[in-house]
mmCIF file with all atom_site columns, C-alpha atoms in Angstrom:
data_model
loop_
_atom_site.group_PDB
_atom_site.id
_atom_site.type_symbol
_atom_site.label_atom_id
_atom_site.label_alt_id
_atom_site.label_comp_id
_atom_site.label_asym_id
_atom_site.label_entity_id
_atom_site.label_seq_id
_atom_site.pdbx_PDB_ins_code
_atom_site.Cartn_x
_atom_site.Cartn_y
_atom_site.Cartn_z
_atom_site.occupancy
_atom_site.B_iso_or_equiv
_atom_site.pdbx_formal_charge
_atom_site.auth_seq_id
_atom_site.auth_comp_id
_atom_site.auth_asym_id
_atom_site.auth_atom_id
_atom_site.pdbx_PDB_model_num
ATOM 1   C CA . MET Y 1 1   ? -131.903 -317.792 -191.508 1.00 0.00 ? 1   MET Y CA 1
ATOM 2   C CA . GLN Y 1 2   ? -133.897 -314.547 -191.458 1.00 0.00 ? 2   GLN Y CA 1
ATOM 3   C CA . GLY Y 1 3   ? -135.049 -315.261 -187.933 1.00 0.00 ? 3   GLY Y CA 1
ATOM 4   C CA . PHE Y 1 4   ? -131.449 -315.602 -186.747 1.00 0.00 ? 4   PHE Y CA 1
ATOM 5   C CA . ALA Y 1 5   ? -130.432 -312.380 -188.538 1.00 0.00 ? 5   ALA Y CA 1
ATOM 6   C CA . GLY Y 1 6   ? -133.365 -310.561 -186.963 1.00 0.00 ? 6   GLY Y CA 1
ATOM 7   C CA . PHE Y 1 7   ? -132.442 -311.878 -183.537 1.00 0.00 ? 7   PHE Y CA 1
ATOM 8   C CA . MET Y 1 8   ? -128.814 -310.829 -183.991 1.00 0.00 ? 8   MET Y CA 1
ATOM 9   C CA . SER Y 1 9   ? -129.821 -307.337 -185.082 1.00 0.00 ? 9   SER Y CA 1
ATOM 10  C CA . LEU Y 1 10  ? -132.056 -306.990 -182.013 1.00 0.00 ? 10  LEU Y CA 1
ATOM 11  C CA . LEU Y 1 11  ? -129.242 -308.260 -179.816 1.00 0.00 ? 11  LEU Y CA 1
ATOM 12  C CA . SER Y 1 12  ? -126.858 -305.766 -181.412 1.00 0.00 ? 12  SER Y CA 1
ATOM 13  C CA . LEU Y 1 13  ? -129.334 -302.938 -180.823 1.00 0.00 ? 13  LEU Y CA 1
ATOM 14  C CA . ALA Y 1 14  ? -129.742 -303.991 -177.185 1.00 0.00 ? 14  ALA Y CA 1
ATOM 15  C CA . LEU Y 1 15  ? -125.964 -303.997 -176.759 1.00 0.00 ? 15  LEU Y CA 1
ATOM 16  C CA . ILE Y 1 16  ? -125.715 -300.493 -178.241 1.00 0.00 ? 16  ILE Y CA 1
ATOM 17  C CA . VAL Y 1 17  ? -128.451 -299.197 -175.910 1.00 0.00 ? 17  VAL Y CA 1
ATOM 18  C CA . PHE Y 1 18  ? -126.794 -300.894 -172.910 1.00 0.00 ? 18  PHE Y CA 1
ATOM 19  C CA . SER Y 1 19  ? -123.398 -299.354 -173.638 1.00 0.00 ? 19  SER Y CA 1
ATOM 20  C CA . ALA Y 1 20  ? -124.991 -295.944 -174.332 1.00 0.00 ? 20  ALA Y CA 1
ATOM 21  C CA . PHE Y 1 21  ? -126.774 -296.078 -170.960 1.00 0.00 ? 21  PHE Y CA 1
ATOM 22  C CA . ALA Y 1 22  ? -123.525 -296.964 -169.169 1.00 0.00 ? 22  ALA Y CA 1
ATOM 23  C CA . LEU Y 1 23  ? -121.713 -294.117 -170.933 1.00 0.00 ? 23  LEU Y CA 1
ATOM 24  C CA . PHE Y 1 24  ? -124.467 -291.642 -170.012 1.00 0.00 ? 24  PHE Y CA 1
ATOM 25  C CA . ASP Y 1 25  ? -124.494 -292.881 -166.416 1.00 0.00 ? 25  ASP Y CA 1
ATOM 26  C CA . ALA Y 1 26  ? -120.721 -292.479 -166.149 1.00 0.00 ? 26  ALA Y CA 1
ATOM 27  C CA . ALA Y 1 27  ? -121.001 -288.959 -167.547 1.00 0.00 ? 27  ALA Y CA 1
ATOM 28  C CA . ILE Y 1 28  ? -123.484 -287.754 -164.916 1.00 0.00 ? 28  ILE Y CA 1
ATOM 29  C CA . ARG Y 1 29  ? -121.512 -289.068 -161.940 1.00 0.00 ? 29  ARG Y CA 1
ATOM 30  C CA . ARG Y 1 30  ? -119.230 -286.709 -160.021 1.00 0.00 ? 30  ARG Y CA 1
ATOM 31  C CA . GLU Y 1 31  ? -115.516 -287.077 -160.613 1.00 0.00 ? 31  GLU Y CA 1
ATOM 32  C CA . ASP Y 1 32  ? -114.635 -287.103 -156.926 1.00 0.00 ? 32  ASP Y CA 1
ATOM 33  C CA . GLY Y 1 33  ? -117.127 -289.939 -156.447 1.00 0.00 ? 33  GLY Y CA 1
ATOM 34  C CA . TYR Y 1 34  ? -114.869 -292.266 -158.414 1.00 0.00 ? 34  TYR Y CA 1
ATOM 35  C CA . ARG Y 1 35  ? -111.968 -291.485 -156.067 1.00 0.00 ? 35  ARG Y CA 1
ATOM 36  C CA . ALA Y 1 36  ? -114.215 -291.797 -152.997 1.00 0.00 ? 36  ALA Y CA 1
ATOM 37  C CA . ALA Y 1 37  ? -115.452 -295.194 -154.188 1.00 0.00 ? 37  ALA Y CA 1
ATOM 38  C CA . ASP Y 1 38  ? -111.818 -296.235 -154.794 1.00 0.00 ? 38  ASP Y CA 1
ATOM 39  C CA . LYS Y 1 39  ? -112.435 -296.931 -158.492 1.00 0.00 ? 39  LYS Y CA 1
ATOM 40  C CA . GLN Y 1 40  ? -110.579 -295.735 -161.575 1.00 0.00 ? 40  GLN Y CA 1
ATOM 41  C CA . THR Y 1 41  ? -110.967 -292.090 -162.567 1.00 0.00 ? 41  THR Y CA 1
ATOM 42  C CA . LYS Y 1 42  ? -113.947 -290.675 -164.411 1.00 0.00 ? 42  LYS Y CA 1
ATOM 43  C CA . PRO Y 1 43  ? -111.932 -289.964 -167.611 1.00 0.00 ? 43  PRO Y CA 1
ATOM 44  C CA . PHE Y 1 44  ? -110.744 -293.595 -167.612 1.00 0.00 ? 44  PHE Y CA 1
ATOM 45  C CA . TRP Y 1 45  ? -114.306 -294.926 -167.524 1.00 0.00 ? 45  TRP Y CA 1
ATOM 46  C CA . MET Y 1 46  ? -115.534 -292.354 -170.031 1.00 0.00 ? 46  MET Y CA 1
ATOM 47  C CA . ILE Y 1 47  ? -112.833 -293.419 -172.504 1.00 0.00 ? 47  ILE Y CA 1
ATOM 48  C CA . ILE Y 1 48  ? -113.415 -297.147 -171.963 1.00 0.00 ? 48  ILE Y CA 1
ATOM 49  C CA . LEU Y 1 49  ? -117.199 -296.867 -172.237 1.00 0.00 ? 49  LEU Y CA 1
ATOM 50  C CA . GLY Y 1 50  ? -116.960 -294.472 -175.179 1.00 0.00 ? 50  GLY Y CA 1
ATOM 51  C CA . ILE Y 1 51  ? -114.741 -296.918 -177.058 1.00 0.00 ? 51  ILE Y CA 1
ATOM 52  C CA . ALA Y 1 52  ? -117.122 -299.747 -176.183 1.00 0.00 ? 52  ALA Y CA 1
ATOM 53  C CA . PHE Y 1 53  ? -120.060 -297.728 -177.545 1.00 0.00 ? 53  PHE Y CA 1
ATOM 54  C CA . VAL Y 1 54  ? -118.285 -296.875 -180.811 1.00 0.00 ? 54  VAL Y CA 1
ATOM 55  C CA . VAL Y 1 55  ? -117.112 -300.468 -181.272 1.00 0.00 ? 55  VAL Y CA 1
ATOM 56  C CA . ASN Y 1 56  ? -120.674 -301.696 -180.780 1.00 0.00 ? 56  ASN Y CA 1
ATOM 57  C CA . LEU Y 1 57  ? -121.855 -299.280 -183.455 1.00 0.00 ? 57  LEU Y CA 1
ATOM 58  C CA . ILE Y 1 58  ? -119.213 -300.289 -186.010 1.00 0.00 ? 58  ILE Y CA 1
ATOM 59  C CA . PHE Y 1 59  ? -118.592 -304.023 -185.623 1.00 0.00 ? 59  PHE Y CA 1
ATOM 60  C CA . PRO Y 1 60  ? -121.079 -306.909 -185.801 1.00 0.00 ? 60  PRO Y CA 1
ATOM 61  C CA . ILE Y 1 61  ? -122.043 -308.621 -182.568 1.00 0.00 ? 61  ILE Y CA 1
ATOM 62  C CA . LEU Y 1 62  ? -120.215 -311.868 -183.320 1.00 0.00 ? 62  LEU Y CA 1
ATOM 63  C CA . SER Y 1 63  ? -116.788 -310.284 -183.745 1.00 0.00 ? 63  SER Y CA 1
ATOM 64  C CA . PHE Y 1 64  ? -114.211 -310.116 -180.983 1.00 0.00 ? 64  PHE Y CA 1
ATOM 65  C CA . LEU Y 1 65  ? -114.213 -306.392 -180.115 1.00 0.00 ? 65  LEU Y CA 1
ATOM 66  C CA . PRO Y 1 66  ? -117.897 -305.975 -179.149 1.00 0.00 ? 66  PRO Y CA 1
ATOM 67  C CA . ILE Y 1 67  ? -117.503 -308.829 -176.689 1.00 0.00 ? 67  ILE Y CA 1
ATOM 68  C CA . ILE Y 1 68  ? -114.617 -306.986 -175.007 1.00 0.00 ? 68  ILE Y CA 1
ATOM 69  C CA . GLY Y 1 69  ? -116.750 -303.825 -174.961 1.00 0.00 ? 69  GLY Y CA 1
ATOM 70  C CA . LEU Y 1 70  ? -119.613 -305.786 -173.425 1.00 0.00 ? 70  LEU Y CA 1
ATOM 71  C CA . ILE Y 1 71  ? -117.311 -307.063 -170.675 1.00 0.00 ? 71  ILE Y CA 1
ATOM 72  C CA . ALA Y 1 72  ? -116.126 -303.509 -169.914 1.00 0.00 ? 72  ALA Y CA 1
ATOM 73  C CA . THR Y 1 73  ? -119.723 -302.275 -169.807 1.00 0.00 ? 73  THR Y CA 1
ATOM 74  C CA . ILE Y 1 74  ? -120.764 -305.114 -167.506 1.00 0.00 ? 74  ILE Y CA 1
ATOM 75  C CA . VAL Y 1 75  ? -117.835 -304.374 -165.162 1.00 0.00 ? 75  VAL Y CA 1
ATOM 76  C CA . TYR Y 1 76  ? -118.930 -300.746 -164.952 1.00 0.00 ? 76  TYR Y CA 1
ATOM 77  C CA . MET Y 1 77  ? -122.588 -301.610 -164.370 1.00 0.00 ? 77  MET Y CA 1
ATOM 78  C CA . VAL Y 1 78  ? -121.954 -304.366 -161.819 1.00 0.00 ? 78  VAL Y CA 1
ATOM 79  C CA . ASP Y 1 79  ? -118.954 -302.992 -159.904 1.00 0.00 ? 79  ASP Y CA 1
ATOM 80  C CA . VAL Y 1 80  ? -118.445 -299.255 -160.391 1.00 0.00 ? 80  VAL Y CA 1
ATOM 81  C CA . ARG Y 1 81  ? -122.033 -297.990 -160.661 1.00 0.00 ? 81  ARG Y CA 1
ATOM 82  C CA . PRO Y 1 82  ? -123.244 -299.587 -157.391 1.00 0.00 ? 82  PRO Y CA 1
ATOM 83  C CA . ALA Y 1 83  ? -120.178 -298.216 -155.593 1.00 0.00 ? 83  ALA Y CA 1
ATOM 84  C CA . LEU Y 1 84  ? -120.911 -294.733 -156.917 1.00 0.00 ? 84  LEU Y CA 1
ATOM 85  C CA . ARG Y 1 85  ? -124.600 -294.981 -156.069 1.00 0.00 ? 85  ARG Y CA 1
ATOM 86  C CA . SER Y 1 86  ? -123.808 -295.979 -152.475 1.00 0.00 ? 86  SER Y CA 1
ATOM 87  C CA . LEU Y 1 87  ? -122.094 -292.644 -151.895 1.00 0.00 ? 87  LEU Y CA 1
ATOM 88  C CA . PRO Y 1 88  ? -124.071 -289.822 -150.268 1.00 0.00 ? 88  PRO Y CA 1
ATOM 89  C CA . GLY Y 1 89  ? -126.036 -288.093 -152.993 1.00 0.00 ? 89  GLY Y CA 1
ATOM 90  C CA . GLY Y 1 90  ? -125.696 -291.108 -155.269 1.00 0.00 ? 90  GLY Y CA 1
ATOM 91  C CA . GLY Y 1 91  ? -122.453 -289.784 -156.735 1.00 0.00 ? 91  GLY Y CA 1
ATOM 92  C CA . ARG Y 1 92  ? -124.437 -287.561 -159.114 1.00 0.00 ? 92  ARG Y CA 1
ATOM 93  C CA . SER Y 1 93  ? -123.438 -284.075 -160.047 1.00 0.00 ? 93  SER Y CA 1
ATOM 94  C CA . SER Y 1 94  ? -125.456 -281.442 -158.291 1.00 0.00 ? 94  SER Y CA 1
ATOM 95  C CA . ARG Y 1 95  ? -125.514 -277.795 -159.233 1.00 0.00 ? 95  ARG Y CA 1
ATOM 96  C CA . GLY Y 1 96  ? -126.813 -276.706 -155.843 1.00 0.00 ? 96  GLY Y CA 1
ATOM 97  C CA . GLY Y 1 97  ? -127.530 -278.154 -152.464 1.00 0.00 ? 97  GLY Y CA 1
ATOM 98  C CA . SER Y 1 98  ? -130.767 -279.287 -150.956 1.00 0.00 ? 98  SER Y CA 1
ATOM 99  C CA . SER Y 1 99  ? -133.518 -276.758 -150.361 1.00 0.00 ? 99  SER Y CA 1
ATOM 100 C CA . SER Y 1 100 ? -132.857 -277.090 -146.622 1.00 0.00 ? 100 SER Y CA 1
ATOM 101 C CA . ASP Y 1 101 ? -129.124 -276.398 -146.909 1.00 0.00 ? 101 ASP Y CA 1
ATOM 102 C CA . GLY Y 1 102 ? -127.858 -273.270 -145.264 1.00 0.00 ? 102 GLY Y CA 1
ATOM 103 C CA . PRO Y 1 103 ? -124.500 -271.594 -145.872 1.00 0.00 ? 103 PRO Y CA 1
ATOM 104 C CA . TYR Y 1 104 ? -122.791 -273.919 -143.383 1.00 0.00 ? 104 TYR Y CA 1
ATOM 105 C CA . GLY Y 1 105 ? -124.617 -277.164 -144.096 1.00 0.00 ? 105 GLY Y CA 1
ATOM 106 C CA . PRO Y 1 106 ? -128.099 -278.604 -143.824 1.00 0.00 ? 106 PRO Y CA 1
ATOM 107 C CA . TYR Y 1 107 ? -130.639 -276.802 -141.686 1.00 0.00 ? 107 TYR Y CA 1
ATOM 108 C CA . ASN Y 1 108 ? -132.335 -279.140 -139.249 1.00 0.00 ? 108 ASN Y CA 1
ATOM 109 C CA . GLY Y 1 109 ? -134.870 -276.765 -137.685 1.00 0.00 ? 109 GLY Y CA 1
ATOM 110 C CA . GLY Y 1 110 ? -132.922 -276.050 -134.490 1.00 0.00 ? 110 GLY Y CA 1
ATOM 111 C CA . ARG Y 1 111 ? -133.007 -279.634 -133.275 1.00 0.00 ? 111 ARG Y CA 1
#
């Protein structure tokens, strides 16, 4: 029985880390990237993934709510994240442009 309890605690920890990674990934993506990828808004995914993370922290793995949170996290990781990553710049927030960007766009060396 201890082996099963140890396995379940490791599985629960893995689920918490997985949902935390998805929440962090959703937080660093640009808000306009969600609209460009034709997905729900960034606040929608932040709320859903935040609830999934909190539920995974509070409830045991074999209850009903963490399974719903796992499904939401999987949907984000399999559907939304690849769509955001396929956008130019990977859909990540950027404070500034590239080092070769001029005031009117990228500088290509006069070519």
